[in-house]
CSV table of C-alpha atoms in Angstrom, one decimal:
chain,number,residue,atom,x,y,z
A,1,MET,CA,103.5,76.0,106.3
A,2,ALA,CA,106.4,78.0,105.1
A,3,PRO,CA,106.0,80.2,101.9
A,4,THR,CA,107.1,78.9,98.8
A,5,LEU,CA,108.6,80.6,95.8
A,6,SER,CA,107.2,79.7,92.1
A,7,PRO,CA,110.0,77.6,90.5
A,8,ALA,CA,109.6,79.7,87.3
A,9,GLN,CA,110.3,83.0,89.2
A,10,SER,CA,113.0,81.4,91.5
A,11,HIS,CA,115.8,83.5,89.5
A,12,GLY,CA,114.8,87.1,91.6
A,13,VAL,CA,112.6,89.7,92.0
A,14,ALA,CA,111.7,90.6,88.5
A,15,SER,CA,108.2,91.7,87.9
A,16,GLY,CA,105.8,88.9,88.0
A,17,SER,CA,107.8,87.1,90.4
A,18,VAL,CA,105.3,85.1,93.0
A,19,LEU,CA,105.6,83.8,96.5
A,20,THR,CA,102.8,82.1,97.9
A,21,GLY,CA,102.2,80.9,102.1
A,22,ARG,CA,100.0,80.1,104.6
A,23,HIS,CA,99.1,82.0,107.6
A,24,LEU,CA,97.2,81.9,111.0
A,25,VAL,CA,97.1,84.7,113.5
A,26,THR,CA,96.2,83.1,117.3
A,27,ALA,CA,94.3,84.6,120.0
A,28,ARG,CA,97.7,85.5,121.8
A,29,ASP,CA,99.6,87.2,118.7
A,30,ALA,CA,95.8,89.2,118.0
A,31,GLU,CA,95.9,90.3,121.5
A,32,ALA,CA,99.5,91.2,122.0
A,33,PHE,CA,99.1,93.2,118.2
A,34,ARG,CA,96.2,95.5,119.9
A,35,ALA,CA,97.9,95.9,123.4
A,36,LEU,CA,101.3,97.0,121.7
A,37,CYS,CA,99.1,99.8,120.1
A,38,ALA,CA,97.4,100.6,123.4
A,39,ALA,CA,100.6,100.6,125.1
A,40,ALA,CA,101.5,103.7,123.0
A,41,SER,CA,98.4,105.4,123.8
A,42,ALA,CA,96.9,107.4,126.9
A,43,VAL,CA,93.3,106.5,125.6
A,44,PRO,CA,92.3,102.9,125.7
A,45,LEU,CA,90.6,101.2,122.5
A,46,THR,CA,87.0,100.6,123.0
A,47,GLN,CA,86.0,99.8,119.5
A,48,ALA,CA,88.0,96.6,118.6
A,49,VAL,CA,86.1,93.7,117.3
A,50,PRO,CA,86.5,90.6,119.7
A,51,GLY,CA,87.4,87.6,118.0
A,52,THR,CA,89.0,89.2,114.8
A,53,VAL,CA,92.6,89.9,113.8
A,54,ALA,CA,93.3,93.8,113.7
A,55,PRO,CA,93.6,95.0,110.1
A,56,ALA,CA,97.1,96.6,110.7
A,57,GLN,CA,98.3,92.9,111.8
A,58,LEU,CA,97.0,91.7,108.2
A,59,ALA,CA,99.0,94.5,106.7
A,60,ALA,CA,102.0,93.3,108.9
A,61,VAL,CA,101.5,89.6,107.7
A,62,ALA,CA,101.5,90.9,104.2
A,63,LEU,CA,104.4,92.9,104.5
A,64,ARG,CA,106.3,90.0,105.9
A,65,MET,CA,105.5,88.1,102.4
A,66,CYS,CA,106.9,91.0,100.5
A,67,GLU,CA,110.1,90.8,102.1
A,68,ARG,CA,110.3,87.1,102.0
A,69,LEU,CA,109.7,87.6,98.5
A,70,LEU,CA,112.6,90.2,97.8
A,71,GLU,CA,114.9,88.2,100.1
A,72,SER,CA,114.5,85.3,97.3
A,73,GLY,CA,116.2,87.4,94.6
A,74,PRO,CA,119.9,89.2,94.5
A,75,ALA,CA,121.0,90.6,97.7
A,76,PRO,CA,120.7,94.7,97.0
A,77,GLY,CA,124.2,94.9,98.6
A,78,GLY,CA,125.1,98.2,100.2
A,79,ARG,CA,121.4,99.3,100.0
A,80,VAL,CA,119.0,100.3,102.5
A,81,ALA,CA,115.5,99.4,102.2
A,82,LEU,CA,112.6,101.9,103.1
A,83,HIS,CA,108.9,101.6,103.2
A,84,GLY,CA,107.5,104.4,100.4
A,85,THR,CA,103.8,103.7,100.4
A,86,GLN,CA,101.3,101.0,102.0
A,87,ARG,CA,97.6,100.3,100.9
A,88,LEU,CA,95.4,98.1,102.8
A,89,ARG,CA,92.1,97.2,101.6
A,90,VAL,CA,90.0,94.8,103.9
A,91,GLU,CA,87.0,92.8,102.5
A,92,ARG,CA,85.9,91.3,105.5
A,93,ALA,CA,87.1,90.7,109.1
A,94,ALA,CA,89.7,87.8,109.5
A,95,ALA,CA,88.8,85.7,112.6
A,96,VAL,CA,91.5,85.0,115.1
A,97,GLY,CA,92.7,81.3,114.3
A,98,GLU,CA,91.4,81.4,110.7
A,99,PRO,CA,93.8,79.8,108.3
A,100,LEU,CA,94.7,82.5,105.7
A,101,VAL,CA,96.4,81.9,102.2
A,102,SER,CA,98.9,84.6,100.7
A,103,ARG,CA,100.1,85.3,97.5
A,104,ALA,CA,102.4,87.9,97.1
A,105,GLU,CA,103.4,89.1,93.7
A,106,VAL,CA,106.1,92.0,92.1
A,107,ARG,CA,104.0,94.5,90.1
A,108,SER,CA,106.9,96.5,89.0
A,109,VAL,CA,110.5,97.3,89.7
A,110,ARG,CA,111.7,100.5,88.7
A,111,PRO,CA,114.6,102.7,88.6
A,112,LEU,CA,114.3,105.7,91.6
A,113,GLY,CA,117.0,108.1,91.5
A,114,ALA,CA,120.1,105.8,92.3
A,115,GLY,CA,118.0,103.1,94.0
A,116,THR,CA,115.3,101.2,92.9
A,117,ALA,CA,110.9,101.0,93.6
A,118,THR,CA,109.6,97.9,94.1
A,119,GLU,CA,105.9,97.5,94.3
A,120,VAL,CA,104.5,94.4,95.6
A,121,ALA,CA,100.8,93.2,95.8
A,122,VAL,CA,99.9,90.4,98.6
A,123,ALA,CA,96.3,89.1,98.5
A,124,LEU,CA,94.9,87.3,101.6
A,125,THR,CA,92.2,84.9,101.0
A,126,THR,CA,90.5,82.0,102.8
A,127,GLY,CA,91.3,78.4,101.9
A,128,ASP,CA,88.3,78.5,99.4
A,129,GLY,CA,89.5,81.3,97.7
A,130,SER,CA,87.2,83.8,99.5
A,131,ALA,CA,89.0,87.5,99.7
A,132,VAL,CA,89.6,88.9,103.1
A,133,ALA,CA,92.1,91.7,102.0
A,134,GLU,CA,95.0,93.0,99.9
A,135,SER,CA,97.9,94.8,100.9
A,136,VAL,CA,100.0,96.6,98.4
A,137,SER,CA,103.6,98.1,99.1
A,138,LEU,CA,105.9,99.9,97.7
A,139,LEU,CA,109.4,99.2,99.0
A,140,VAL,CA,112.6,101.8,98.1
A,141,HIS,CA,116.1,100.3,98.1
A,142,SER,CA,118.3,103.3,98.2
A,143,PRO,CA,122.0,103.7,98.1
A,144,GLY,CA,123.9,103.8,101.6
A,145,PRO,CA,125.2,106.8,103.2
A,146,ALA,CA,128.7,106.7,101.3
A,147,THR,CA,126.7,107.8,98.0
A,148,ARG,CA,123.3,109.1,99.4
A,149,PRO,CA,123.4,112.7,99.8
A,150,ALA,CA,122.0,113.8,103.4
A,151,ALA,CA,118.8,116.0,103.1
A,152,ALA,CA,119.0,119.1,105.7
A,153,VAL,CA,115.4,119.4,107.0
A,154,ALA,CA,114.7,122.7,108.7
A,155,ARG,CA,112.9,121.8,111.9
A,156,PRO,CA,109.9,124.2,112.9
A,157,ALA,CA,110.4,126.3,116.3
A,158,ALA,CA,107.0,124.7,117.8
A,159,PRO,CA,105.0,122.1,116.4
A,160,PRO,CA,102.0,123.5,114.0
A,161,ALA,CA,98.8,123.6,115.6
A,162,ALA,CA,96.4,121.0,114.4
A,163,PRO,CA,93.9,122.0,111.8
A,164,GLU,CA,90.6,123.1,113.0
A,165,GLY,CA,88.0,120.1,113.2
A,166,ALA,CA,91.1,117.5,113.4
A,167,ARG,CA,90.7,114.4,115.6
A,168,CYS,CA,94.0,113.6,117.3
A,169,SER,CA,95.5,111.0,118.8
A,170,SER,CA,99.2,111.1,120.5
A,171,TYR,CA,101.4,108.2,120.9
A,172,THR,CA,104.5,107.5,122.7
A,173,VAL,CA,107.1,105.3,120.6
A,174,THR,CA,109.4,103.8,122.6
A,175,ARG,CA,112.7,101.5,121.6
A,176,GLU,CA,110.8,98.8,123.7
A,177,LEU,CA,107.5,99.2,121.7
A,178,VAL,CA,110.0,99.1,118.5
A,179,ARG,CA,111.2,96.2,119.9
A,180,ARG,CA,108.1,94.4,120.6
A,181,TYR,CA,106.6,95.3,117.2
A,182,ALA,CA,109.7,93.6,115.7
A,183,GLU,CA,109.3,90.5,117.5
A,184,LEU,CA,105.2,90.5,116.6
A,185,SER,CA,106.1,91.3,113.0
A,186,GLY,CA,109.1,89.2,112.4
A,187,ASP,CA,110.7,92.2,111.0
A,188,HIS,CA,114.1,92.2,112.8
A,189,ASN,CA,115.9,95.0,110.3
A,190,PRO,CA,118.8,96.4,112.6
A,191,ILE,CA,118.2,99.7,111.5
A,192,HIS,CA,114.9,99.2,113.7
A,193,LEU,CA,116.7,97.9,116.8
A,194,SER,CA,120.2,99.3,116.8
A,195,PRO,CA,121.0,103.0,117.0
A,196,ASP,CA,124.9,101.8,115.5
A,197,ALA,CA,123.1,99.9,112.8
A,198,ALA,CA,120.8,102.7,111.8
A,199,ARG,CA,123.7,105.4,112.1
A,200,ALA,CA,125.6,103.2,109.6
A,201,ALA,CA,122.6,103.3,107.4
A,202,GLY,CA,122.7,106.9,107.2
A,203,PHE,CA,120.1,107.8,110.0
A,204,ASP,CA,120.4,109.8,113.0
A,205,ASP,CA,119.1,107.4,115.5
A,206,LEU,CA,117.1,104.3,115.5
A,207,ILE,CA,114.1,104.5,113.6
A,208,ALA,CA,110.5,103.0,113.8
A,209,HIS,CA,109.2,100.3,111.3
A,210,GLY,CA,106.9,102.2,108.9
A,211,MET,CA,104.2,99.5,109.8
A,212,LEU,CA,104.5,100.4,113.5
A,213,THR,CA,103.4,103.8,111.9
A,214,PHE,CA,100.8,102.4,110.0
A,215,ALA,CA,99.5,100.3,112.8
A,216,LEU,CA,99.4,103.4,115.2
A,217,VAL,CA,97.3,105.3,112.1
A,218,ALA,CA,95.1,102.5,111.9
A,219,HIS,CA,94.7,102.4,115.9
A,220,HIS,CA,93.5,106.2,116.0
A,221,LEU,CA,91.0,105.5,113.5
A,222,ALA,CA,89.9,102.8,115.1
A,223,GLY,CA,89.2,104.8,118.0
A,224,THR,CA,87.4,107.7,116.0
A,225,VAL,CA,85.2,105.9,113.3
A,226,GLY,CA,85.3,101.9,114.7
A,227,GLU,CA,88.2,99.4,114.1
A,228,MET,CA,86.4,97.7,110.9
A,229,ALA,CA,84.9,100.9,109.6
A,230,PRO,CA,87.5,102.1,106.8
A,231,THR,CA,87.6,99.5,103.9
A,232,GLU,CA,91.0,101.2,102.8
A,233,LEU,CA,93.8,102.7,104.5
A,234,GLN,CA,96.6,104.1,101.9
A,235,LEU,CA,99.8,106.1,103.6
A,236,ARG,CA,102.9,107.7,101.9
A,237,PHE,CA,105.7,107.9,104.4
A,238,SER,CA,107.4,111.0,104.2
A,239,ARG,CA,110.2,110.3,106.5
A,240,PRO,CA,111.1,107.8,109.0
A,241,LEU,CA,110.1,108.3,112.4
A,242,THR,CA,113.6,108.7,114.7
A,243,VAL,CA,113.5,106.9,118.0
A,244,PRO,CA,116.2,108.2,120.6
A,245,ALA,CA,116.8,106.9,124.2
A,246,GLU,CA,114.0,108.9,125.5
A,247,GLY,CA,111.5,107.9,123.1
A,248,ALA,CA,109.5,110.0,120.4
A,249,THR,CA,106.1,111.4,120.0
A,250,LEU,CA,103.9,110.6,116.7
A,251,THR,CA,100.3,112.6,116.5
A,252,VAL,CA,98.0,111.1,114.3
A,253,ARG,CA,95.1,113.3,112.9
A,254,ASP,CA,92.2,112.7,110.6
A,255,LEU,CA,89.6,115.4,109.0
A,256,PRO,CA,86.8,114.5,106.3
A,257,ALA,CA,87.9,114.9,103.0
A,258,ALA,CA,86.1,114.7,99.5
A,259,GLY,CA,83.9,111.5,98.7
A,260,GLY,CA,83.2,110.7,102.4
A,261,ALA,CA,87.2,109.9,103.1
A,262,LEU,CA,89.2,110.6,105.7
A,263,ALA,CA,92.5,112.4,105.2
A,264,VAL,CA,94.9,111.5,107.7
A,265,THR,CA,98.5,112.6,108.8
A,266,ALA,CA,101.1,111.5,111.2
A,267,VAL,CA,103.6,113.9,112.5
A,268,ASP,CA,106.6,113.6,115.0
A,269,GLY,CA,107.1,115.7,118.1
A,270,ALA,CA,108.5,118.5,116.1
A,271,GLY,CA,105.4,118.7,113.6
A,272,LEU,CA,107.3,117.3,110.9
A,273,PRO,CA,105.3,114.8,108.7
A,274,VAL,CA,105.8,111.2,108.9
A,275,ALA,CA,103.0,109.9,106.6
A,276,GLY,CA,100.0,111.0,105.4
A,277,GLY,CA,97.3,109.3,103.2
A,278,ARG,CA,93.5,108.6,103.3
A,279,ALA,CA,91.1,106.3,104.6
A,280,VAL,CA,88.1,105.3,102.9
A,281,ARG,CA,84.6,104.3,104.7
A,282,PRO,CA,81.9,102.2,103.6
A,283,PRO,CA,78.8,104.0,102.2
A,284,THR,CA,75.7,104.5,105.0
A,285,GLY,CA,74.3,101.2,105.0
A,286,ALA,CA,77.2,98.8,104.1
A,287,ARG,CA,79.3,96.9,106.3
A,288,THR,CA,81.1,97.9,109.3
């Protein structure tokens, strides 16, 4: 069933605009999503939960709803859309082939420099209304390269060493991996698929989807604490991951933090931060 825009909000993407839809992740798609993340890592994932949808794939489904909701409003001509933050809270595992209902709502639209920042929340539930997950995305639309000043970033001479006690995973992100993610997620934004389009938008080269970084962070956590252990993962994206013809390296690290949480970071091959945030694990004795 195609998503439907609430008639009362069809005029644009003001705060309160709503889009609803229905989704079903097939066994083939669920397997392909996990295989994509595993293809970027030399370490196989041994803690996937058979018969379930990877949490990061639920976030990808939710983000597509965000994009469809924003596409229903006035086109932000001459602006580049980037992911600012992403939070996913999982209430329970979603079974492969289980029908899901989504409800995307614009929580706020506010000015941010010369652009705008739009927060969209997506609730994923079963047909009877039982909660499965909630995804909250902050999407930033900024001016194109003609009016957006380029930020000069000093690259370190060598990648900084990982903090003591950090658990690390290294991922190789190729253009083919980005293309495969675009196919699975339905996000075919040209800045992720064409170097020329990315440069025209003001980037050095083709850039990976923010949600691909999110998926690889989740894959790292699945290997260290278990796929369904974190009940919430939130990331703030510092900068896009540039993917030249030879590919890029993404290193994900986690460290214990206050309250039993995990502090997570993702850096590129030069050690520059791509994303950072935290993962919350359930208390001892709670579900896993």
